[in-house]
Amino acid sequence: MDLLSNKLIFNLLVCLFFLGVNCNSVEKKIYVNLNYTIPCVRLLNATHQIGCQSSLSGDVGVLHVLESEENLDWVLSSGQTPPYMVILESALFTRSIMMKLKEGSSRVAGVVVVAPSTNPPEGFSPHHACPNENSGVYSDSYDPALAHCNATLWNPLGSGLSYEEFDFPIFSLKEDNDTQVIRQCYQEHNRGGNGSNPQYPLCAMQLFSHMSAVTDTATCMRRNDINFSLSPEMVCDPLGDYNVWAATRPLNTTTKGHKMFESVVIAAARLDSRSFFFDVAPGAESAATGFIALLAAAHALRNVTQAAQPNRTILYTFFQGETFDYIGSSRMVYEMMNNQSVVDLDNIHSVLEVGQVGLRPDSKLWLHSDPVSRRNDSVNQEVVKLVENLRLAAGTTGVLVDEPSTSQPLPPSSFQRFLRARPIPGVVIENHDSRFSNRYYESMFDNAEYLNVTYPPNLTPEEQFEQPLEIAKALTEVATTVARALYVQAGGSESQLDSINADPQIVSQMLYGFLVRSNNSWFQQVVPSELASHLGEPTNFYVGVTQQSSEPTLLVQYLLANLTGSVVNVTQEDCQKTCRVTKMLYMWVQGAANGTVRESFCVRSTVHLSKALSPAFDLREYTSQDYSTWTESRWKSIKGRIFLVASPDLEKLTLGVGVGVLLASLFLTYIISSKADILFSSGREPATATY
């Protein structure tokens, strides 16, 4: 190549580079990207799919701020510029409005819900009115009169919205700068005066949330198994995580199945929650109050069970995935039935489950039991003893307790999965009688505000962490009641009860850590460095998929080890080696900060993790009616952006001019190319020329 050709190539590359930079700059001028967009995603089970999704290239619609339900007519029929991207205040995010938008989906491109800064006073629950109705113990074969919530409707505010399928994207946005920009764009461009149609350009929004999985779990799992390349693309993943458990005395984990002469009292709580939107599951009342009370009870029992070990072993269990047809508890029962667990069902003496126990003034604890299994005399006798132990413990703490009607079924609870296997004595502790007192069950409003976990505005995060809370005092009394009842139920002496007391400071700190800010000094101390870097804002209690442990699982694992275990003076290397050769669990954690250095240490405990994956996926029974079959679709991109859209006439004109310029350019290029030897020839002097 000659020098002229090299220069042309160089100049062409420079032009292409600046053209690319300019295109990027133009894109930034056209679009305003939205921050903190939280989508509704697609979930699937044995029979159908639920949730939301966009098209592969994202869905685009003209912005319309819905001011009332009567204003829906503009979106569904009278508006002249469909499809619309509907902006909803949370008060309008109701089943009635959403189902109307679903029915008119040809004119709806998507929905954006603006999350408020305060909870709606009337309550809101997008969950079923009868949670887990097909996966509990009550069925047409167990007791038809109690099946399908015929006797008691536990969640009367439940709209079932979380279990609907929408063929357009639905996002949630915080009330912040993004929502202000959206409202301003709408007011300036889309709000016509005196009922007239707005004039172009119009403000529009594009939402991306395309889901890979479709139809049901059997379909998506079959597609996962199709391998056409070296790196096959998965379309969905089973929901699941790990259960956390610990015992008051070490259990042999290498030998599975029945343990001779071992009698176990199971103390259970659930770890998960959900809401309509993927990444917002605060679960303050539905999950956190129960497992925080049980953690505090386990801590209260640490010293007394070491000094005066009761006859029976107390097995603390924290189940994951209970929202989705009891994933964690059904897995543990399955393993107990198939000699894959450290104990089996024959080893279980009784079960005490701690449910929603956030107490408010003048409220009481309700001791729920199963009326069907209590028809068995031996089971009934043990349930009576357990209730007596709870009343005894409550009498020493001042907590009011009562029993519901003897004909009332159990509320939704992990204990139901044990009863599906066999009659076992047990009680479920709740703060409600015949219906949930939680007005925000499985919603984004079941948060710290609902439990009144609030702080004066002038306090620093660390001062808030140390601040005593009124709700913590009530929850501490519940934890003390549970701890004392468990000790007596396990065969401990009543003379020891006065020494069993939950710590209100620890309860306050756990409420702050799980519901307000997990990145605090105590949580930092009791976790390893690789987890500490992920601590931040309020914990999301959505179970997630089986690829990795969630933050709640890991936090509860390390907190339980810290609250029930002991510190051993060994090096990090010895701590990790010892963990592999004993039936105790050894954990190396960060420790307290001393300047820029942390004083790390090793914790020894009986805390273990066990799989919380539905047996349906091990058995490859993706249409199972006995086990959970929930999966979560995978996706490529989740984002949203707003921009101005021109009128169709202007777009056609722009396209026509562009095509004309293109054709003219091609014609000009052809003419220049055909005459190139004339236009670009360079005269050369003869080689024999002389001067």
PDB file of C-alpha atoms in Angstrom, residues 62 123 427:
ATOM      1  CA  VAL A  62     -46.486   7.236  26.230  1.00  0.00           C
ATOM      2  CA  GLY A 123     -53.574  -2.280  54.669  1.00  0.00           C
ATOM      3  CA  VAL A 427     -47.985 -25.837  68.921  1.00  0.00           C
TER       4      VAL A 427
END
